[in-house]
């Protein structure tokens, strides 16, 4: 299903879609995409972090052979298929770390976050800075990220959300392609590496990697879960987006 132009509807309607999509992603990850010993949960609070979806590794059911599970991919054998990859200058990154600590819930280890960017995240400098601090704190603590931004760049992030994050972390702002203003980006925490897929309105969503450690990841089916969420949207709202 082509990605819709969410600027055509009021932010509250995307908020409804956003919340539904969070739980569709969590359900899909828990239905066999994550290996044994891992699970996903939506909208949990972990320390100072409030992610949309978090992936945890359970201490109650440790499974050292999880890397052999179906669907778990080695980066060296199959690098993520994205438009481009950016590796961080670790010396610059270490100087910018804020040393925030993220602690997992119920003693389970937090390994990754999924964040779906909303209009509110870009509504003010304060809100965008809060999102950037959250992403930086996660990476600083060794937590991997998958960020889905279907909101077009605005005055506060003229090069898109990846440009804003990379500038916040390293003082460098990569240029986003003008014909593909939306952004999907996966971040491997250690060493910090960005796997970036710019996207145009009307494009289909590719699957994106969600890292479970620095060498292994699973593919998150964004297209499938987006489509499932779309089917549950009220018909009058669909008409606004496709009319």
PDB file of C-alpha atoms in Angstrom:
ATOM      1  CA  UNK A   1       0.000   0.000   0.000  1.00  0.00           C
ATOM      2  CA  UNK A   2       1.439   3.424  -0.932  1.00  0.00           C
ATOM      3  CA  UNK A   3       2.342   5.716   1.965  1.00  0.00           C
ATOM      4  CA  UNK A   4      -0.258   8.443   2.330  1.00  0.00           C
ATOM      5  CA  UNK A   5       0.223  12.180   2.631  1.00  0.00           C
ATOM      6  CA  UNK A   6      -0.639  12.613   6.301  1.00  0.00           C
ATOM      7  CA  UNK A   7      -0.351  16.402   6.050  1.00  0.00           C
ATOM      8  CA  UNK A   8      -3.798  16.321   4.410  1.00  0.00           C
ATOM      9  CA  UNK A   9      -5.547  15.468   7.687  1.00  0.00           C
ATOM     10  CA  UNK A  10      -5.430  17.031  11.123  1.00  0.00           C
ATOM     11  CA  UNK A  11      -2.702  15.696  13.471  1.00  0.00           C
ATOM     12  CA  UNK A  12      -5.196  13.920  15.719  1.00  0.00           C
ATOM     13  CA  UNK A  13      -6.121  11.536  12.921  1.00  0.00           C
ATOM     14  CA  UNK A  14      -2.509  10.505  12.432  1.00  0.00           C
ATOM     15  CA  UNK A  15      -2.261  10.149  16.214  1.00  0.00           C
ATOM     16  CA  UNK A  16      -5.081   7.595  16.074  1.00  0.00           C
ATOM     17  CA  UNK A  17      -3.336   5.730  13.244  1.00  0.00           C
ATOM     18  CA  UNK A  18       0.006   6.007  15.061  1.00  0.00           C
ATOM     19  CA  UNK A  19      -1.363   4.400  18.227  1.00  0.00           C
ATOM     20  CA  UNK A  20      -2.996   1.566  16.316  1.00  0.00           C
ATOM     21  CA  UNK A  21       0.174   0.920  14.319  1.00  0.00           C
ATOM     22  CA  UNK A  22       2.232   0.657  17.513  1.00  0.00           C
ATOM     23  CA  UNK A  23       0.227  -2.326  18.687  1.00  0.00           C
ATOM     24  CA  UNK A  24       0.126  -3.957  15.272  1.00  0.00           C
ATOM     25  CA  UNK A  25       3.932  -3.799  15.215  1.00  0.00           C
ATOM     26  CA  UNK A  26       4.187  -5.222  18.729  1.00  0.00           C
ATOM     27  CA  UNK A  27       1.791  -8.050  17.911  1.00  0.00           C
ATOM     28  CA  UNK A  28       3.651  -8.921  14.713  1.00  0.00           C
ATOM     29  CA  UNK A  29       7.033  -8.949  16.458  1.00  0.00           C
ATOM     30  CA  UNK A  30       5.650 -11.212  19.185  1.00  0.00           C
ATOM     31  CA  UNK A  31       4.082 -13.573  16.626  1.00  0.00           C
ATOM     32  CA  UNK A  32       7.395 -15.171  15.696  1.00  0.00           C
ATOM     33  CA  UNK A  33       9.550 -12.376  14.267  1.00  0.00           C
ATOM     34  CA  UNK A  34      11.531 -11.983  17.481  1.00  0.00           C
ATOM     35  CA  UNK A  35      13.608 -15.008  18.518  1.00  0.00           C
ATOM     36  CA  UNK A  36      12.924 -16.956  21.731  1.00  0.00           C
ATOM     37  CA  UNK A  37      13.704 -14.972  24.848  1.00  0.00           C
ATOM     38  CA  UNK A  38      12.780 -11.607  23.264  1.00  0.00           C
ATOM     39  CA  UNK A  39       9.477  -9.778  23.289  1.00  0.00           C
ATOM     40  CA  UNK A  40       7.985  -6.434  22.265  1.00  0.00           C
ATOM     41  CA  UNK A  41       5.686  -4.144  24.226  1.00  0.00           C
ATOM     42  CA  UNK A  42       4.004  -0.908  23.260  1.00  0.00           C
ATOM     43  CA  UNK A  43       4.192   2.416  25.107  1.00  0.00           C
ATOM     44  CA  UNK A  44       6.111   1.329  28.181  1.00  0.00           C
ATOM     45  CA  UNK A  45       8.213   3.702  30.286  1.00  0.00           C
ATOM     46  CA  UNK A  46      11.866   2.753  30.775  1.00  0.00           C
ATOM     47  CA  UNK A  47      13.820   5.159  32.945  1.00  0.00           C
ATOM     48  CA  UNK A  48      13.521   8.544  31.236  1.00  0.00           C
ATOM     49  CA  UNK A  49      12.503   6.969  27.925  1.00  0.00           C
ATOM     50  CA  UNK A  50       8.912   6.603  26.672  1.00  0.00           C
ATOM     51  CA  UNK A  51       9.220   4.736  23.358  1.00  0.00           C
ATOM     52  CA  UNK A  52       6.414   3.722  21.043  1.00  0.00           C
ATOM     53  CA  UNK A  53       7.567   0.086  20.944  1.00  0.00           C
ATOM     54  CA  UNK A  54      10.378  -1.482  22.900  1.00  0.00           C
ATOM     55  CA  UNK A  55      12.024  -4.853  22.433  1.00  0.00           C
ATOM     56  CA  UNK A  56      13.352  -6.615  25.499  1.00  0.00           C
ATOM     57  CA  UNK A  57      15.357  -9.732  26.220  1.00  0.00           C
ATOM     58  CA  UNK A  58      13.887 -11.675  29.096  1.00  0.00           C
ATOM     59  CA  UNK A  59      16.141 -12.760  31.955  1.00  0.00           C
ATOM     60  CA  UNK A  60      13.521 -15.317  32.938  1.00  0.00           C
ATOM     61  CA  UNK A  61      13.961 -17.333  29.734  1.00  0.00           C
ATOM     62  CA  UNK A  62      17.575 -16.899  28.595  1.00  0.00           C
ATOM     63  CA  UNK A  63      18.285 -18.556  25.268  1.00  0.00           C
ATOM     64  CA  UNK A  64      21.917 -18.392  24.174  1.00  0.00           C
ATOM     65  CA  UNK A  65      21.074 -19.922  20.795  1.00  0.00           C
ATOM     66  CA  UNK A  66      18.651 -17.163  19.753  1.00  0.00           C
ATOM     67  CA  UNK A  67      20.979 -16.165  16.899  1.00  0.00           C
ATOM     68  CA  UNK A  68      20.149 -19.483  15.226  1.00  0.00           C
ATOM     69  CA  UNK A  69      16.422 -18.751  15.178  1.00  0.00           C
ATOM     70  CA  UNK A  70      14.607 -18.322  11.871  1.00  0.00           C
ATOM     71  CA  UNK A  71      14.504 -14.713  10.725  1.00  0.00           C
ATOM     72  CA  UNK A  72      17.554 -13.558  12.674  1.00  0.00           C
ATOM     73  CA  UNK A  73      20.084 -12.140  10.197  1.00  0.00           C
ATOM     74  CA  UNK A  74      23.829 -11.585  10.523  1.00  0.00           C
ATOM     75  CA  UNK A  75      24.990  -8.161   9.366  1.00  0.00           C
ATOM     76  CA  UNK A  76      28.201  -9.581   7.905  1.00  0.00           C
ATOM     77  CA  UNK A  77      26.329 -12.166   5.859  1.00  0.00           C
ATOM     78  CA  UNK A  78      23.447  -9.937   4.744  1.00  0.00           C
ATOM     79  CA  UNK A  79      23.876  -6.191   5.278  1.00  0.00           C
ATOM     80  CA  UNK A  80      20.535  -4.350   5.520  1.00  0.00           C
ATOM     81  CA  UNK A  81      19.222  -3.321   2.100  1.00  0.00           C
ATOM     82  CA  UNK A  82      18.866   0.454   2.363  1.00  0.00           C
ATOM     83  CA  UNK A  83      19.730   3.431   0.182  1.00  0.00           C
ATOM     84  CA  UNK A  84      22.759   4.407   2.213  1.00  0.00           C
ATOM     85  CA  UNK A  85      24.659   3.739   5.418  1.00  0.00           C
ATOM     86  CA  UNK A  86      26.443   6.226   7.664  1.00  0.00           C
ATOM     87  CA  UNK A  87      29.078   5.244  10.225  1.00  0.00           C
ATOM     88  CA  UNK A  88      29.769   7.563  13.141  1.00  0.00           C
ATOM     89  CA  UNK A  89      33.080   9.090  14.108  1.00  0.00           C
ATOM     90  CA  UNK A  90      33.360   7.462  17.522  1.00  0.00           C
ATOM     91  CA  UNK A  91      35.767  10.109  18.852  1.00  0.00           C
ATOM     92  CA  UNK A  92      33.156  12.807  18.180  1.00  0.00           C
ATOM     93  CA  UNK A  93      30.348  10.680  19.597  1.00  0.00           C
ATOM     94  CA  UNK A  94      32.157   9.980  22.872  1.00  0.00           C
ATOM     95  CA  UNK A  95      32.574  13.711  23.477  1.00  0.00           C
ATOM     96  CA  UNK A  96      28.832  14.273  23.016  1.00  0.00           C
ATOM     97  CA  UNK A  97      27.510  11.445  25.189  1.00  0.00           C
ATOM     98  CA  UNK A  98      25.270  12.654  27.987  1.00  0.00           C
ATOM     99  CA  UNK A  99      25.622   9.469  30.071  1.00  0.00           C
ATOM    100  CA  UNK A 100      21.897   9.108  30.650  1.00  0.00           C
ATOM    101  CA  UNK A 101      21.054   5.649  31.937  1.00  0.00           C
ATOM    102  CA  UNK A 102      18.099   3.627  30.685  1.00  0.00           C
ATOM    103  CA  UNK A 103      16.967   0.800  32.924  1.00  0.00           C
ATOM    104  CA  UNK A 104      14.684  -1.945  31.693  1.00  0.00           C
ATOM    105  CA  UNK A 105      11.346  -2.934  33.175  1.00  0.00           C
ATOM    106  CA  UNK A 106      10.998  -6.008  35.401  1.00  0.00           C
ATOM    107  CA  UNK A 107      14.761  -6.589  35.221  1.00  0.00           C
ATOM    108  CA  UNK A 108      14.510  -7.542  31.552  1.00  0.00           C
ATOM    109  CA  UNK A 109      17.171  -6.045  29.303  1.00  0.00           C
ATOM    110  CA  UNK A 110      16.115  -3.347  26.868  1.00  0.00           C
ATOM    111  CA  UNK A 111      17.711  -3.971  23.489  1.00  0.00           C
ATOM    112  CA  UNK A 112      15.832  -1.820  20.947  1.00  0.00           C
ATOM    113  CA  UNK A 113      13.206   0.868  20.466  1.00  0.00           C
ATOM    114  CA  UNK A 114      10.823   1.628  17.623  1.00  0.00           C
ATOM    115  CA  UNK A 115       9.677   5.231  17.338  1.00  0.00           C
ATOM    116  CA  UNK A 116       6.964   6.461  14.957  1.00  0.00           C
ATOM    117  CA  UNK A 117       7.429  10.213  14.627  1.00  0.00           C
ATOM    118  CA  UNK A 118       4.266  12.275  15.050  1.00  0.00           C
ATOM    119  CA  UNK A 119       3.360  15.849  14.186  1.00  0.00           C
ATOM    120  CA  UNK A 120       3.724  16.749  17.863  1.00  0.00           C
ATOM    121  CA  UNK A 121       7.395  15.719  17.842  1.00  0.00           C
ATOM    122  CA  UNK A 122       8.081  18.564  15.388  1.00  0.00           C
ATOM    123  CA  UNK A 123       5.597  21.090  16.744  1.00  0.00           C
ATOM    124  CA  UNK A 124       8.162  23.117  18.712  1.00  0.00           C
ATOM    125  CA  UNK A 125      11.879  23.324  19.423  1.00  0.00           C
ATOM    126  CA  UNK A 126      11.186  21.947  22.889  1.00  0.00           C
ATOM    127  CA  UNK A 127       9.364  18.870  21.576  1.00  0.00           C
ATOM    128  CA  UNK A 128      11.952  18.126  18.904  1.00  0.00           C
ATOM    129  CA  UNK A 129      14.805  18.514  21.408  1.00  0.00           C
ATOM    130  CA  UNK A 130      12.999  16.138  23.735  1.00  0.00           C
ATOM    131  CA  UNK A 131      12.818  13.528  20.968  1.00  0.00           C
ATOM    132  CA  UNK A 132      16.493  14.057  20.082  1.00  0.00           C
ATOM    133  CA  UNK A 133      17.548  13.662  23.720  1.00  0.00           C
ATOM    134  CA  UNK A 134      15.530  10.458  23.946  1.00  0.00           C
ATOM    135  CA  UNK A 135      17.196   9.002  20.865  1.00  0.00           C
ATOM    136  CA  UNK A 136      20.673  10.074  22.026  1.00  0.00           C
ATOM    137  CA  UNK A 137      20.109   8.593  25.487  1.00  0.00           C
ATOM    138  CA  UNK A 138      19.053   5.289  23.987  1.00  0.00           C
ATOM    139  CA  UNK A 139      22.108   5.037  21.736  1.00  0.00           C
ATOM    140  CA  UNK A 140      24.357   6.142  24.601  1.00  0.00           C
ATOM    141  CA  UNK A 141      23.060   3.188  26.615  1.00  0.00           C
ATOM    142  CA  UNK A 142      23.638   0.700  23.807  1.00  0.00           C
ATOM    143  CA  UNK A 143      19.971   0.504  22.768  1.00  0.00           C
ATOM    144  CA  UNK A 144      19.319   0.135  19.031  1.00  0.00           C
ATOM    145  CA  UNK A 145      16.667   2.228  17.253  1.00  0.00           C
ATOM    146  CA  UNK A 146      14.233   2.033  14.374  1.00  0.00           C
ATOM    147  CA  UNK A 147      12.632   5.378  13.523  1.00  0.00           C
ATOM    148  CA  UNK A 148       9.708   5.773  11.136  1.00  0.00           C
ATOM    149  CA  UNK A 149       9.058   9.368  10.070  1.00  0.00           C
ATOM    150  CA  UNK A 150       6.118   9.842   7.705  1.00  0.00           C
ATOM    151  CA  UNK A 151       5.937  13.568   8.523  1.00  0.00           C
ATOM    152  CA  UNK A 152       7.514  15.786   5.871  1.00  0.00           C
ATOM    153  CA  UNK A 153      10.529  17.875   6.943  1.00  0.00           C
ATOM    154  CA  UNK A 154       9.575  21.154   8.589  1.00  0.00           C
ATOM    155  CA  UNK A 155      11.375  24.302   9.710  1.00  0.00           C
ATOM    156  CA  UNK A 156      12.929  22.539  12.691  1.00  0.00           C
ATOM    157  CA  UNK A 157      14.172  19.501  10.716  1.00  0.00           C
ATOM    158  CA  UNK A 158      14.741  20.760   7.152  1.00  0.00           C
ATOM    159  CA  UNK A 159      16.813  17.646   6.317  1.00  0.00           C
ATOM    160  CA  UNK A 160      14.385  15.236   7.946  1.00  0.00           C
ATOM    161  CA  UNK A 161      14.550  13.450  11.255  1.00  0.00           C
ATOM    162  CA  UNK A 162      17.767  11.574  10.461  1.00  0.00           C
ATOM    163  CA  UNK A 163      19.465  14.859   9.591  1.00  0.00           C
ATOM    164  CA  UNK A 164      18.311  16.343  12.908  1.00  0.00           C
ATOM    165  CA  UNK A 165      19.499  13.315  14.911  1.00  0.00           C
ATOM    166  CA  UNK A 166      22.878  13.094  13.172  1.00  0.00           C
ATOM    167  CA  UNK A 167      23.435  16.817  13.637  1.00  0.00           C
ATOM    168  CA  UNK A 168      22.497  16.558  17.323  1.00  0.00           C
ATOM    169  CA  UNK A 169      24.926  13.685  17.879  1.00  0.00           C
ATOM    170  CA  UNK A 170      27.832  14.630  15.631  1.00  0.00           C
ATOM    171  CA  UNK A 171      27.389  18.202  14.439  1.00  0.00           C
ATOM    172  CA  UNK A 172      26.944  17.044  10.847  1.00  0.00           C
ATOM    173  CA  UNK A 173      23.657  17.328   8.964  1.00  0.00           C
ATOM    174  CA  UNK A 174      23.369  15.017   5.946  1.00  0.00           C
ATOM    175  CA  UNK A 175      21.314  16.324   3.061  1.00  0.00           C
ATOM    176  CA  UNK A 176      18.022  14.547   2.414  1.00  0.00           C
ATOM    177  CA  UNK A 177      16.884  13.971  -1.187  1.00  0.00           C
ATOM    178  CA  UNK A 178      14.164  16.484  -2.051  1.00  0.00           C
ATOM    179  CA  UNK A 179      12.133  13.934  -4.009  1.00  0.00           C
ATOM    180  CA  UNK A 180      12.036  11.525  -1.034  1.00  0.00           C
ATOM    181  CA  UNK A 181      11.203  13.658   2.012  1.00  0.00           C
ATOM    182  CA  UNK A 182      10.063  10.900   4.388  1.00  0.00           C
ATOM    183  CA  UNK A 183      12.562   8.846   6.380  1.00  0.00           C
ATOM    184  CA  UNK A 184      13.029   5.331   7.647  1.00  0.00           C
ATOM    185  CA  UNK A 185      16.242   4.830   9.606  1.00  0.00           C
ATOM    186  CA  UNK A 186      17.669   2.052  11.745  1.00  0.00           C
ATOM    187  CA  UNK A 187      20.509   2.804  14.128  1.00  0.00           C
ATOM    188  CA  UNK A 188      22.950   0.219  15.378  1.00  0.00           C
ATOM    189  CA  UNK A 189      24.133   1.501  18.762  1.00  0.00           C
ATOM    190  CA  UNK A 190      27.680   0.164  18.981  1.00  0.00           C
ATOM    191  CA  UNK A 191      29.389   1.352  16.893  1.00  0.00           C
ATOM    192  CA  UNK A 192      26.793   3.947  15.936  1.00  0.00           C
ATOM    193  CA  UNK A 193      25.758   3.209  12.352  1.00  0.00           C
ATOM    194  CA  UNK A 194      22.710   4.533  10.508  1.00  0.00           C
ATOM    195  CA  UNK A 195      20.913   2.522   7.835  1.00  0.00           C
ATOM    196  CA  UNK A 196      18.828   5.109   6.000  1.00  0.00           C
ATOM    197  CA  UNK A 197      15.969   4.723   3.546  1.00  0.00           C
ATOM    198  CA  UNK A 198      14.476   8.007   2.250  1.00  0.00           C
ATOM    199  CA  UNK A 199      10.925   7.585   1.039  1.00  0.00           C
ATOM    200  CA  UNK A 200       8.498   9.440  -1.214  1.00  0.00           C
ATOM    201  CA  UNK A 201       4.800   9.868  -0.527  1.00  0.00           C
ATOM    202  CA  UNK A 202       3.085   7.152  -2.538  1.00  0.00           C
ATOM    203  CA  UNK A 203       5.951   4.674  -2.120  1.00  0.00           C
ATOM    204  CA  UNK A 204       5.578   1.319  -0.463  1.00  0.00           C
ATOM    205  CA  UNK A 205       7.222   0.796   2.901  1.00  0.00           C
ATOM    206  CA  UNK A 206      10.190  -1.573   2.802  1.00  0.00           C
ATOM    207  CA  UNK A 207      11.036  -3.807   5.714  1.00  0.00           C
ATOM    208  CA  UNK A 208      13.674  -2.289   7.985  1.00  0.00           C
ATOM    209  CA  UNK A 209      16.231  -3.878  10.305  1.00  0.00           C
ATOM    210  CA  UNK A 210      15.753  -3.883  14.073  1.00  0.00           C
ATOM    211  CA  UNK A 211      19.063  -4.738  15.721  1.00  0.00           C
ATOM    212  CA  UNK A 212      19.091  -7.121  18.663  1.00  0.00           C
ATOM    213  CA  UNK A 213      22.819  -6.700  19.137  1.00  0.00           C
ATOM    214  CA  UNK A 214      25.598  -5.160  17.071  1.00  0.00           C
ATOM    215  CA  UNK A 215      25.878  -8.112  14.703  1.00  0.00           C
ATOM    216  CA  UNK A 216      22.336  -9.482  14.372  1.00  0.00           C
ATOM    217  CA  UNK A 217      18.951  -8.073  13.404  1.00  0.00           C
ATOM    218  CA  UNK A 218      15.414  -9.001  12.383  1.00  0.00           C
ATOM    219  CA  UNK A 219      13.395  -7.423   9.573  1.00  0.00           C
ATOM    220  CA  UNK A 220      10.359  -5.404  10.675  1.00  0.00           C
ATOM    221  CA  UNK A 221       7.461  -5.667   8.173  1.00  0.00           C
ATOM    222  CA  UNK A 222       6.409  -2.030   8.013  1.00  0.00           C
ATOM    223  CA  UNK A 223       4.319  -2.429   4.855  1.00  0.00           C
ATOM    224  CA  UNK A 224       2.293  -5.336   6.223  1.00  0.00           C
ATOM    225  CA  UNK A 225       1.542  -3.661   9.551  1.00  0.00           C
ATOM    226  CA  UNK A 226       0.830  -0.272   7.944  1.00  0.00           C
ATOM    227  CA  UNK A 227      -1.711  -1.904   5.622  1.00  0.00           C
ATOM    228  CA  UNK A 228      -3.383  -3.787   8.473  1.00  0.00           C
ATOM    229  CA  UNK A 229      -3.649  -0.558  10.457  1.00  0.00           C
ATOM    230  CA  UNK A 230      -5.054   1.282   7.432  1.00  0.00           C
ATOM    231  CA  UNK A 231      -7.882  -1.231   7.089  1.00  0.00           C
ATOM    232  CA  UNK A 232      -9.087  -0.318  10.585  1.00  0.00           C
ATOM    233  CA  UNK A 233      -9.153   3.425   9.910  1.00  0.00           C
ATOM    234  CA  UNK A 234     -12.607   5.086   9.696  1.00  0.00           C
ATOM    235  CA  UNK A 235     -13.819   5.301   6.098  1.00  0.00           C
ATOM    236  CA  UNK A 236     -14.328   9.099   6.121  1.00  0.00           C
ATOM    237  CA  UNK A 237     -10.672   9.549   7.136  1.00  0.00           C
ATOM    238  CA  UNK A 238      -9.530   7.205   4.364  1.00  0.00           C
ATOM    239  CA  UNK A 239     -11.470   9.304   1.875  1.00  0.00           C
ATOM    240  CA  UNK A 240      -9.605  12.433   2.992  1.00  0.00           C
ATOM    241  CA  UNK A 241      -6.272  10.712   2.370  1.00  0.00           C
ATOM    242  CA  UNK A 242      -7.014   9.102  -0.983  1.00  0.00           C
ATOM    243  CA  UNK A 243      -9.477  11.613  -2.451  1.00  0.00           C
TER     244      UNK A 243
END
